[in-house]
Short mmCIF file of C-alpha atoms and ligand atoms in Angstrom, two decimals:
data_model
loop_
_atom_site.label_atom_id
_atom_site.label_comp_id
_atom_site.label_asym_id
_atom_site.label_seq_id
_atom_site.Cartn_x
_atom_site.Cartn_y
_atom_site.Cartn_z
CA UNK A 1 -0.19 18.62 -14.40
CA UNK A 2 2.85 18.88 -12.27
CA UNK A 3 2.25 16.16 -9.54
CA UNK A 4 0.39 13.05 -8.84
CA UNK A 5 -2.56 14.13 -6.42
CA UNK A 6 -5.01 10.63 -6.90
CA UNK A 7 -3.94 6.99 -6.70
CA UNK A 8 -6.38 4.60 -7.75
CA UNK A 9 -5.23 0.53 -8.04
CA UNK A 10 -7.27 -1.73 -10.01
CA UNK A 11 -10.03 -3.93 -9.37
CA UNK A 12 -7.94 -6.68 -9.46
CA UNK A 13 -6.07 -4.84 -6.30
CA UNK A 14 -8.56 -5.62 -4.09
CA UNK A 15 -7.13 -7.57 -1.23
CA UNK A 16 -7.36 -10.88 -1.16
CA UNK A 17 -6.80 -11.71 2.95
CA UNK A 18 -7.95 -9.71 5.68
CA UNK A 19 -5.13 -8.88 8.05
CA UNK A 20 -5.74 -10.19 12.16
CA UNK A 21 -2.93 -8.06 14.38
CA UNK A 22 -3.50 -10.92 16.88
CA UNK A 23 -1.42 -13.20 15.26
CA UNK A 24 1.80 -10.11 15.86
CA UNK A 25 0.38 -9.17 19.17
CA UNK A 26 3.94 -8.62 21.42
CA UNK A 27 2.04 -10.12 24.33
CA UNK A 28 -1.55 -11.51 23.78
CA UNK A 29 -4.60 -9.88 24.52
CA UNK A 30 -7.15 -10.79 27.98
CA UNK A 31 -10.04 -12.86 26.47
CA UNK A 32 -13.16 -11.91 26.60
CA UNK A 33 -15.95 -13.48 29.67
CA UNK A 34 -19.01 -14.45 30.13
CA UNK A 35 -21.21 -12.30 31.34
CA UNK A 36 -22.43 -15.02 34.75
CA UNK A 37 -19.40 -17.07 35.62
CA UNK A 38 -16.67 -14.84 34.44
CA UNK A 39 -15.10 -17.84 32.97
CA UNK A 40 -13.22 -17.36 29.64
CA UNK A 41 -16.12 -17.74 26.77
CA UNK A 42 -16.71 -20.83 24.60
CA UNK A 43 -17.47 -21.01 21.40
CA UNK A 44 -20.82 -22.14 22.19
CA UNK A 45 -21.70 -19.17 24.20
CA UNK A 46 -20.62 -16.92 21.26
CA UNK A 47 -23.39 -19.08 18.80
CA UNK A 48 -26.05 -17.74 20.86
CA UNK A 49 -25.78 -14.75 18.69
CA UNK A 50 -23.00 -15.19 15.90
CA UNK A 51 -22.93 -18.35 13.02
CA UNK A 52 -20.09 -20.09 14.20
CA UNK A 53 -18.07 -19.43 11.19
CA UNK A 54 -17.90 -15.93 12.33
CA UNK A 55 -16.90 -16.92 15.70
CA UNK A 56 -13.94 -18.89 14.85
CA UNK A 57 -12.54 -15.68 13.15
CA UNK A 58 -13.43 -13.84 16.49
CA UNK A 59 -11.52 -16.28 18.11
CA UNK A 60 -8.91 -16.59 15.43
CA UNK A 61 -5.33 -15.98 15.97
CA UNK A 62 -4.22 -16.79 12.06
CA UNK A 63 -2.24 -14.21 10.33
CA UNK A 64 -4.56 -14.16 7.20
CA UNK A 65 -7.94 -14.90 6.34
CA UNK A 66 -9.05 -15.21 2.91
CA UNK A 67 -11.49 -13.16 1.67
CA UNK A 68 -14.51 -15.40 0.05
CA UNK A 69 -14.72 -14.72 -3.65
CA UNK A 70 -18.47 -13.73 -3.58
CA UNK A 71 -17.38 -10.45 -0.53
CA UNK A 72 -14.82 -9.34 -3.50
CA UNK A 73 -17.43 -9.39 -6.09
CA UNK A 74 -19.26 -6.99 -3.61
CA UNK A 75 -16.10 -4.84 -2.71
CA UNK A 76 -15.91 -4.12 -6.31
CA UNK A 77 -19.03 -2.30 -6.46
CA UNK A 78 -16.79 0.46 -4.61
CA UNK A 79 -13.53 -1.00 -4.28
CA UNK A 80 -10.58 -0.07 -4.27
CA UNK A 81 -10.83 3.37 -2.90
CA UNK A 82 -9.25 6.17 -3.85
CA UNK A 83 -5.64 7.35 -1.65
CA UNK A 84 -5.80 11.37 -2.61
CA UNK A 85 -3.26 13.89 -1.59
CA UNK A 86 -4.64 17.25 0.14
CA UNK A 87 -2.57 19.39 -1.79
CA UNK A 88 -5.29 22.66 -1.18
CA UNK A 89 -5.40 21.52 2.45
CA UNK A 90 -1.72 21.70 2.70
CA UNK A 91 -1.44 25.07 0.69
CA UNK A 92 -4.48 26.75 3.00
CA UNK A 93 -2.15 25.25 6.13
CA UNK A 94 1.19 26.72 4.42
CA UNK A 95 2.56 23.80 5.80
CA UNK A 96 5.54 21.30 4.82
CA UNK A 97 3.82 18.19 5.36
CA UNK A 98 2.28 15.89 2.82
CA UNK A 99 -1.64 15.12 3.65
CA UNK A 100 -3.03 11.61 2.35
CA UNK A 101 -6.40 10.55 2.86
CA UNK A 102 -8.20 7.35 2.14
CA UNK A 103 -11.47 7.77 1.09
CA UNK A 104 -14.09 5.26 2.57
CA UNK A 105 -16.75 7.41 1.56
CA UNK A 106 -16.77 6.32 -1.83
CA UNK A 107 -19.18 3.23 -0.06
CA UNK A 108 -22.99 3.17 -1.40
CA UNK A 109 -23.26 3.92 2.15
CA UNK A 110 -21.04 6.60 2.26
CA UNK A 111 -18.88 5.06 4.90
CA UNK A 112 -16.40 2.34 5.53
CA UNK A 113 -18.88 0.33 7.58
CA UNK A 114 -20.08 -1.93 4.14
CA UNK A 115 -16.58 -3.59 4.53
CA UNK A 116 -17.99 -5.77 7.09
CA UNK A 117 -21.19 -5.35 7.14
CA UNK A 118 -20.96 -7.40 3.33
CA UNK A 119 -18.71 -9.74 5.12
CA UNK A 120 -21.12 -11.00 7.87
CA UNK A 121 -23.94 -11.19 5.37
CA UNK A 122 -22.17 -13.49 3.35
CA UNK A 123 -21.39 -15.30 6.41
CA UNK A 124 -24.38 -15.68 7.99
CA UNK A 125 -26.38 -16.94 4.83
CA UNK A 126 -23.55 -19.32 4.65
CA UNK A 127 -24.46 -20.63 7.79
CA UNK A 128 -28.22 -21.05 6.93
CA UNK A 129 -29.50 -17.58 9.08
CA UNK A 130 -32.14 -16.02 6.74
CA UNK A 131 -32.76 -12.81 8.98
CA UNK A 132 -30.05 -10.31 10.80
CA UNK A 133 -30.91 -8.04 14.13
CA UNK A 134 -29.21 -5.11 15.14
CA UNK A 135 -28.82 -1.67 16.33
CA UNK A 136 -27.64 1.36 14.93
CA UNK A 137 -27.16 5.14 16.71
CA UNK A 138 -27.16 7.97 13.36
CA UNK A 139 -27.79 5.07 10.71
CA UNK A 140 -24.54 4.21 9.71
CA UNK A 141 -24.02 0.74 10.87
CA UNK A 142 -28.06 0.06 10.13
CA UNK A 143 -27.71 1.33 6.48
CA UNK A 144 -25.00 -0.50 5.77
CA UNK A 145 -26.11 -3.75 6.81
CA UNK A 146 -29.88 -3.18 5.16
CA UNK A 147 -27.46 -2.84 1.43
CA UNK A 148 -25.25 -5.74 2.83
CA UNK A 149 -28.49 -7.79 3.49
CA UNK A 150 -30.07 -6.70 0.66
CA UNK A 151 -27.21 -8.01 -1.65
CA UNK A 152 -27.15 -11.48 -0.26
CA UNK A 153 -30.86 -11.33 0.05
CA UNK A 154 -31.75 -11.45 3.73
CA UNK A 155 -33.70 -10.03 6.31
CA UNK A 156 -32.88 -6.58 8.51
CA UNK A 157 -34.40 -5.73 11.86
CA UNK A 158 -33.23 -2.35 12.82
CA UNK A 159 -33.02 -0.82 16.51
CA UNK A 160 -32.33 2.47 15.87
CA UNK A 161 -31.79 5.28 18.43
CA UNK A 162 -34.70 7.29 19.48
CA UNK A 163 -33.50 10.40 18.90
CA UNK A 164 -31.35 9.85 15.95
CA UNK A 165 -35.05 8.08 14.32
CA UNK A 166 -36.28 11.45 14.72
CA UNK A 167 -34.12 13.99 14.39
CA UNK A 168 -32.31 11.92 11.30
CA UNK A 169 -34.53 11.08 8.84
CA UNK A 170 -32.81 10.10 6.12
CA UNK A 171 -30.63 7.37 6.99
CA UNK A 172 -33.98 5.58 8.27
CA UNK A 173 -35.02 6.23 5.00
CA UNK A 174 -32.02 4.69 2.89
CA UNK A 175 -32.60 1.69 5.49
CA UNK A 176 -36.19 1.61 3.84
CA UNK A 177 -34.96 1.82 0.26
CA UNK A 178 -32.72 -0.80 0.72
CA UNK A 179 -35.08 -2.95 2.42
CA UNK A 180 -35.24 -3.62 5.85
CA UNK A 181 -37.14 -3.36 8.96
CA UNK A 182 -36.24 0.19 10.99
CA UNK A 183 -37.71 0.99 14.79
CA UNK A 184 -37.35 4.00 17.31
CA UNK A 185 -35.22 2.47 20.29
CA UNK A 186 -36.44 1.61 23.25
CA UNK A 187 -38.97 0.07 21.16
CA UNK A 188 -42.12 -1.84 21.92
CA UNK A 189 -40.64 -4.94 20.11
CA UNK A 190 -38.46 -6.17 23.60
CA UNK A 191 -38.56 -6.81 27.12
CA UNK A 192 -35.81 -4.72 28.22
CA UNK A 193 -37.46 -1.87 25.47
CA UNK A 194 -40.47 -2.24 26.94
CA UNK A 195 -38.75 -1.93 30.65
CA UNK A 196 -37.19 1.33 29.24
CA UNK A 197 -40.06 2.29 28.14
CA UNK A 198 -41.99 2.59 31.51
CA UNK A 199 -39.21 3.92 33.25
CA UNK A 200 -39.14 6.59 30.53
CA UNK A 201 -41.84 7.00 27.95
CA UNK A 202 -39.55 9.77 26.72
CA UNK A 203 -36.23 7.99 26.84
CA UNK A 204 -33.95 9.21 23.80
CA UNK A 205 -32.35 5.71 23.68
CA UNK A 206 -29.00 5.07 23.66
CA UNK A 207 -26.54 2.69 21.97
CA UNK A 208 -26.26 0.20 24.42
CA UNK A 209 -30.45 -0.21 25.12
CA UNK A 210 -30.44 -0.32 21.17
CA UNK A 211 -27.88 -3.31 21.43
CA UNK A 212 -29.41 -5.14 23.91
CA UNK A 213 -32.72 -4.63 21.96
CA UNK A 214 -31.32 -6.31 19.12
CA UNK A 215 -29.94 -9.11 21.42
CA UNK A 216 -33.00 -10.05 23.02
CA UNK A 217 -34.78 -9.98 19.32
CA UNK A 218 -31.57 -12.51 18.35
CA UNK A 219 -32.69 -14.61 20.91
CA UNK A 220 -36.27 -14.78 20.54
CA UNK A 221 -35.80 -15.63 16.63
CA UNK A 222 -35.39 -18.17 15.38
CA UNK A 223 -33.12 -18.11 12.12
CA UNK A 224 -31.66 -14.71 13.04
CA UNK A 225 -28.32 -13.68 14.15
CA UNK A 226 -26.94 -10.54 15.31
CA UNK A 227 -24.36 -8.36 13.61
CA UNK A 228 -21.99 -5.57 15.14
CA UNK A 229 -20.89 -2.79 12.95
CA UNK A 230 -17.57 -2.31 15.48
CA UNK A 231 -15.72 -2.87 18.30
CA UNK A 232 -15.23 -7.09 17.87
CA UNK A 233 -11.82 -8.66 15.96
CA UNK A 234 -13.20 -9.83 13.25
CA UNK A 235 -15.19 -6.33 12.66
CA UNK A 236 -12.02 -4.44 13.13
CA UNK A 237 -10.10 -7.34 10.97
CA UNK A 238 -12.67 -6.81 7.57
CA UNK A 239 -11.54 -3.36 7.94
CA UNK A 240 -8.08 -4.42 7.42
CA UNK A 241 -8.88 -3.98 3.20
CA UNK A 242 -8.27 -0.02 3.49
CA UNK A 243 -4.95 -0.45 5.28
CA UNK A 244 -3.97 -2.89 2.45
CA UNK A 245 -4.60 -1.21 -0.24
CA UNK A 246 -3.26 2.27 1.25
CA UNK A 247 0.17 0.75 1.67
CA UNK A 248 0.06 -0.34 -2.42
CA UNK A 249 -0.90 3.48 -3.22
CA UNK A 250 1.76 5.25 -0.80
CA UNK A 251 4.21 2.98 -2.44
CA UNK A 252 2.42 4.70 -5.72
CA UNK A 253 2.89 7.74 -4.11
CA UNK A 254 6.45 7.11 -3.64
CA UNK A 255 6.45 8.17 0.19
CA UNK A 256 6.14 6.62 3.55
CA UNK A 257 3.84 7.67 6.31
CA UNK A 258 5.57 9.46 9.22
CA UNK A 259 2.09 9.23 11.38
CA UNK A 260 -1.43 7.95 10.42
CA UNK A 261 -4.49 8.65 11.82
CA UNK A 262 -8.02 7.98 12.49
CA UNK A 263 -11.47 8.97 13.96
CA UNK A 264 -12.26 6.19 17.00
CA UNK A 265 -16.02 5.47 18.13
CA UNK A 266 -15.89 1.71 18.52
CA UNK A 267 -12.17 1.79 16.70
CA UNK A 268 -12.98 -0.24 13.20
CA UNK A 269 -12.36 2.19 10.66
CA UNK A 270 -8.58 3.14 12.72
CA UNK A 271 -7.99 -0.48 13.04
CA UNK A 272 -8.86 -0.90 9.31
CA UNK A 273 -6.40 1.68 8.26
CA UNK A 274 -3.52 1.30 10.72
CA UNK A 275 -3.63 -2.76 11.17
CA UNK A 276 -1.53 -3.19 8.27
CA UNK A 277 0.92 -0.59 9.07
CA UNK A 278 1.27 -1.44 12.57
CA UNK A 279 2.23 -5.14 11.48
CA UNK A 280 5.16 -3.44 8.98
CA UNK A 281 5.90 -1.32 12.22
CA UNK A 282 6.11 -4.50 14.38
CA UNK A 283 7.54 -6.85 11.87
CA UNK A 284 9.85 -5.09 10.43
CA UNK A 285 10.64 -2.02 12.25
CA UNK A 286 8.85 0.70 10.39
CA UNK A 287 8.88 3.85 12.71
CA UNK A 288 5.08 4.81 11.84
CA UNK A 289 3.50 6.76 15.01
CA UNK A 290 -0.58 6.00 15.20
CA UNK A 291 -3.31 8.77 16.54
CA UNK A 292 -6.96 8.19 17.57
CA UNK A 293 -9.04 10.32 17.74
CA UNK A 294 -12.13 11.03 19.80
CA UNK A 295 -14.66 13.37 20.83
CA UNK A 296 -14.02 15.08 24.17
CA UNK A 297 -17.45 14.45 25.17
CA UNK A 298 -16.70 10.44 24.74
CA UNK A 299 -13.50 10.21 25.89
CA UNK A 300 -13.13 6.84 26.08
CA UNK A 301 -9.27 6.04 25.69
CA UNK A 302 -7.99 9.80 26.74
CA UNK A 303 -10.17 9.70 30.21
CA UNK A 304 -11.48 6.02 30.13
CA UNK A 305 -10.08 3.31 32.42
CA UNK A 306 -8.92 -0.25 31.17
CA UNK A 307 -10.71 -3.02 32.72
CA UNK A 308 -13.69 -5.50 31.58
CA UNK A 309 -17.03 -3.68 31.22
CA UNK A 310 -20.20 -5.02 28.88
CA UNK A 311 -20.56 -3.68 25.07
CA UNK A 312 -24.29 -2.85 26.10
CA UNK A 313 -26.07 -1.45 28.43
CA UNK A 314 -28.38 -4.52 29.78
CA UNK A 315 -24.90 -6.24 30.64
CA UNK A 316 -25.50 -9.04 27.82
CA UNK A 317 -22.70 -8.97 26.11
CA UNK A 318 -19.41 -11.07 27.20
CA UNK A 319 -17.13 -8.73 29.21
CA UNK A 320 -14.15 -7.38 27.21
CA UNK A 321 -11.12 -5.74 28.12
CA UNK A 322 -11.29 -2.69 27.38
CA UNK A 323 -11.16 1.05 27.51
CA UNK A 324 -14.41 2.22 28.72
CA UNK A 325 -16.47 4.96 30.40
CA UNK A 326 -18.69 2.40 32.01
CA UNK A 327 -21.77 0.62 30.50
CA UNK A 328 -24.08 2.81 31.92
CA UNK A 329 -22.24 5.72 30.69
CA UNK A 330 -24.86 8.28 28.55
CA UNK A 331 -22.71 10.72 25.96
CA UNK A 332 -24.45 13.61 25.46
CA UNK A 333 -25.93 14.30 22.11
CA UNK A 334 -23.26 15.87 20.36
CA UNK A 335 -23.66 16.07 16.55
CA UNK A 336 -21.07 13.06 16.18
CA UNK A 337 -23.39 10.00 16.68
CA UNK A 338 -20.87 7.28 15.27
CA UNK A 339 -17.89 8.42 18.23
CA UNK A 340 -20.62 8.24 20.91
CA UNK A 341 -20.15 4.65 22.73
CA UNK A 342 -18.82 3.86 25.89
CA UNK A 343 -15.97 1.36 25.06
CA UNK A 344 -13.01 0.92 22.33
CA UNK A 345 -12.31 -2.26 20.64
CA UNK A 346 -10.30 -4.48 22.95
CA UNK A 347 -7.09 -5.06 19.71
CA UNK A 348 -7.37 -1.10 19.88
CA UNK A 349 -7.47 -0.93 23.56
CA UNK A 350 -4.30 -3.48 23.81
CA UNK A 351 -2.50 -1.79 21.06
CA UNK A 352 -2.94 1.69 23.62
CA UNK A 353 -2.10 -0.09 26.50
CA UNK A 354 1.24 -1.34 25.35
CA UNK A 355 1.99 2.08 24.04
CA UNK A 356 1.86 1.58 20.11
CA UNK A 357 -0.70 4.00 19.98
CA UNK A 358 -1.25 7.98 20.90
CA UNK A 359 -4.79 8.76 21.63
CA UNK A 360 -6.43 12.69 21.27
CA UNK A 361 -9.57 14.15 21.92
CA UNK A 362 -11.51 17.54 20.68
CA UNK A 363 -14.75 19.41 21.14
CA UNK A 364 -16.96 19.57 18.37
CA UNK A 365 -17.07 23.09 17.82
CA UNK A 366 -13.31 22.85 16.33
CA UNK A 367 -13.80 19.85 14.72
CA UNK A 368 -16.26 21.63 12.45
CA UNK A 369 -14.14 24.34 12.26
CA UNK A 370 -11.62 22.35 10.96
CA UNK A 371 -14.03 20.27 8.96
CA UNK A 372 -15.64 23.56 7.16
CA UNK A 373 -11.93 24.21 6.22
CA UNK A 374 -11.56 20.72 4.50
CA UNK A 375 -14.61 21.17 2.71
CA UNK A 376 -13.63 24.45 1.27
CA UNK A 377 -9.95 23.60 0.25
CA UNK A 378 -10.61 19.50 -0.68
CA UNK A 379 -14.49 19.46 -1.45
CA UNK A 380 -15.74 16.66 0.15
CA UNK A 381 -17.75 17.30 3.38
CA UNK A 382 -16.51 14.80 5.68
CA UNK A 383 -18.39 13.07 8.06
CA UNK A 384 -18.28 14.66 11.76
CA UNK A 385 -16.78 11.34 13.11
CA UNK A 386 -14.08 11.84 10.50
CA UNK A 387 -13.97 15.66 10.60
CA UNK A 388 -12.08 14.15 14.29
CA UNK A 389 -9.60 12.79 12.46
CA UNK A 390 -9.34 15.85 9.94
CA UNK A 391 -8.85 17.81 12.97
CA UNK A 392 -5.77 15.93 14.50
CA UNK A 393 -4.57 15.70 10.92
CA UNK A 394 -4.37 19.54 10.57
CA UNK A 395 -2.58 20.10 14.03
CA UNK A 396 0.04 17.49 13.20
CA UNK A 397 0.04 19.16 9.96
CA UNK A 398 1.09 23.15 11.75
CA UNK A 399 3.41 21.57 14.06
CA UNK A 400 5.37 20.24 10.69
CA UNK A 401 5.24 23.87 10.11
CA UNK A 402 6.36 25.51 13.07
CA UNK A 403 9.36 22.80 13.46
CA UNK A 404 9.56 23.80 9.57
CA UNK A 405 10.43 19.96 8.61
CA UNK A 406 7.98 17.76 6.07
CA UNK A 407 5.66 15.19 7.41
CA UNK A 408 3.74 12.38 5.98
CA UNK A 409 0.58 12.13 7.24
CA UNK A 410 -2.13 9.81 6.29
CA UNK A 411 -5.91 9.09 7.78
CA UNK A 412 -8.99 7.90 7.27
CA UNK A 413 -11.58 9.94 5.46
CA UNK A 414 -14.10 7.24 7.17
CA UNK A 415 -16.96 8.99 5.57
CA UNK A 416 -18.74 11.67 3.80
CA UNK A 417 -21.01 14.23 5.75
CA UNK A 418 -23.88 14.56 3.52
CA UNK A 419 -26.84 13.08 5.21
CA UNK A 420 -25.14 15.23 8.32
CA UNK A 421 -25.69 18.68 6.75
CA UNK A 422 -27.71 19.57 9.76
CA UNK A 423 -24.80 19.60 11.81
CA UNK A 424 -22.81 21.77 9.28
CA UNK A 425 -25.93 24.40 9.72
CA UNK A 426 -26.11 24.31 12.96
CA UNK A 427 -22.33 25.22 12.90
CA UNK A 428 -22.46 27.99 10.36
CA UNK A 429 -25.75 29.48 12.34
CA UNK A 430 -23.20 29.75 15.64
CA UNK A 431 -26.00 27.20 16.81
CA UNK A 432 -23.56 24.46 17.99
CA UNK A 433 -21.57 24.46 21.67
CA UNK A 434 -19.36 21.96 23.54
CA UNK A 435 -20.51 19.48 25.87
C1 PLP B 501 -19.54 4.62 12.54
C2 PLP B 501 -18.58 5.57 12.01
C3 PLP B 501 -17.37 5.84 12.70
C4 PLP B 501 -17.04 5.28 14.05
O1 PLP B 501 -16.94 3.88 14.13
P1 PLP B 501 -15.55 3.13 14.22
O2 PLP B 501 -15.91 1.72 14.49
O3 PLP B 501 -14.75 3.75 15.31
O4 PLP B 501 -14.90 3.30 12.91
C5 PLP B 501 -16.48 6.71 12.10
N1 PLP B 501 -16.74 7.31 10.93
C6 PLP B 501 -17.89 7.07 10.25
C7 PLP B 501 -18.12 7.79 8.96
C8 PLP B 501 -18.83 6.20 10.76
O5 PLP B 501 -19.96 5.96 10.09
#
């Protein structure tokens, strides 16, 4: 074999810190308010719905947090991932540049999303909470907290999107396998589901009535906590473990990333890869250039405005400053569930604000375009959240071409698209259309 085209590290590569950009913020970042008095929020407001121990790293402005021995042990069912080089991508492209991708889908899950979701398990059962609530749009975030549950033996309540519970089977299913509790949002289980309900007996639910179903069933149990698959620091900082270990394997690779790039629906799996880079970029001058990526039918950071706004519909949630289409905002159902919601983490929102980011958004009839292509040259079927990423990847990747001068591009492969096939039919038929 002529070239190097996989990097795997060992076991014992697994990072041992999780990164927090807050602590190499240029200029700090608005704090989040309460919802009633729009005073800054305490600590003790956040324990309404978080152990404290994972509020302090919400909170936390410390360079490094170690990663507890017993999340490792987990990681290693997976990690490290794989860093592979997209040498049939590149030849189908007939382009210069050099393709990377970090593959996340090598999860039980099949996405990054177990990163955290095994972290704030282990937390939680730390702290003494026996049962976890939350919501989940295509199953993603819900599968991989019923394995990350499951592991440290816990309960899972799951509010799932109405019309994801139907018209996606299969993650509800894996939700079963691995244990937990799955229900069609707006449920019968809430108040505010109920309230949605007889406004709407046929209400397809959205992401933010799912959240503020699991919020309400937070509060109403006692022993359970609620768990967000995205969009808080310390979600985006778990993440941080693929960035790590994909600066170890492009040093393996013996090149360094001109641009790198990832798929944004809350902004954890792009935080997760880029964090580390952008610290080496504001550290110590590296000259990487960051893309996100999102779908043009959620444009949250290309057509958004920057201001506070709720994570949820109900207006629960503290207000963070952020990038957002508006609480009340309803994406329509494009075959991307995981890019539909409203806001962007507020790191990744501050990060785009000062200008140390590029955002880009496409219709979903190119991504899969684009996506189809990947499959056929690389093999894996990406995930349509990532196939936005793929997307940017390959346009970056025929400008390298036309200015006839060698790139080195890197993103996220955030996960694979199997339980999405659907979608890829729908495509192939000449079934699917833009928004
Ligand atoms: C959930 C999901 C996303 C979007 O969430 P982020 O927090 O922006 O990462 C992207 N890709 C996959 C595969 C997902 O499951």
């Amino acid at each position: 074999m002529s070239e190097q085209t996989r990097f795997i590290l060992p076991q014992s590569s697994i990072p041992t810190q999780w990164y927090n950009i807050q602590a190499d913020f240029p200029e700090p970042m608005p704090v989040p308010l309460h919802p009633a008095t729009k005073e800054p929020v305490t600590v003790e407001d956040m324990t309404a719905i978080f152990p404290e121990n994972l509020v302090m790293q919400e909170f936390s402005t410390e360079k490094y947090i170690d990663i507890p021995e017993p999340v490792r042990e987990v990681y290693a069912l997976w990690r490290p991932t794989p860093l592979l080089r997209a040498v049939r991508l590149e030849k189908a492209l007939d382009t210069p540049a050099h393709i990377y991708y970090k593959y996340e889908g090598a999860s039980p899950a099949g996405s990054h999303k177990p990163n955290t979701a095994v972290a704030q398990a282990y937390y939680n059962k730390q702290a003494g909470i026996t049962r976890l609530a939350t919501e989940t749009g295509a199953g993603q975030w819900g599968a991989s907290l019923a394995l990350a549950c499951q592991l440290f033996k816990m309960e899972c309540m799951v509010y799932m999107v109405k019309v994801s519970f139907n018209q996606k089977p299969y993650r509800k299913m894996l939700m079963h396998t691995w244990g937990a509790d799955v229900v069609p949002s707006p449920s019968d289980q809430t108040n505010f589901g109920r309230q949605m309900l007889e406004k709407n007996p046929n209400s397809p639910g959205s992401l933010g009535i799912a959240i503020s179903e699991a919020i309400e069933d937070t509060v109403t149990h006692p022993g359970t906590k609620y768990a967000l698959g995205s969009v808080l620091n310390h979600v985006c900082m778990h993440q941080t473990v693929i960035g790590e270990e994909a600066i170890l394997q492009m040093e393996q690779a013996g090149e360094e990333p001109d641009v790198i790039v990832g798929c944004v629906g809350g902004g954890s799996n792009f935080a997760g890869l880029s964090y580390p880079f952008m610290r080496e970029r504001i550290t110590r001058g590296k000259k990487y250039r960051f893309l996100a990526v999102e779908p043009s039918a959620c444009p949250t950071m290309t057509a958004g405005g920057l201001r506070y706004d709720f994570g949820d519909t109900a207006g629960m949630t503290p207000l963070l400053m952020m990038y957002t289409l508006g609480h009340d905002f309803m994406p329509p159902a494009i075959h991307t569930g995981g890019l539909r919601y409203h806001g962007m983490a507020p790191t990744v929102s501050h990060l785009f604000k000062l200008g140390l980011i590029d955002a880009v958004a496409y219709h979903q009839t190119h991504v899969f375009k684009n996506a189809v292509l990947f499959a056929r040259s690389e093999g894996i079927v990406p995930a349509p959240e990532s196939a936005h990423a793929v997307t940017a990847v390959m346009e970056e990747a025929l400008k390298a071409r036309e200015a006839g001068e060698k790139r080195v591009i890197v993103f996220n492969l955030s996960g694979h698209g199997l339980l999405d096939l659907a979608a890829y039919e729908t495509y192939l038929s000449g079934g699917m259309e833009d928004a």
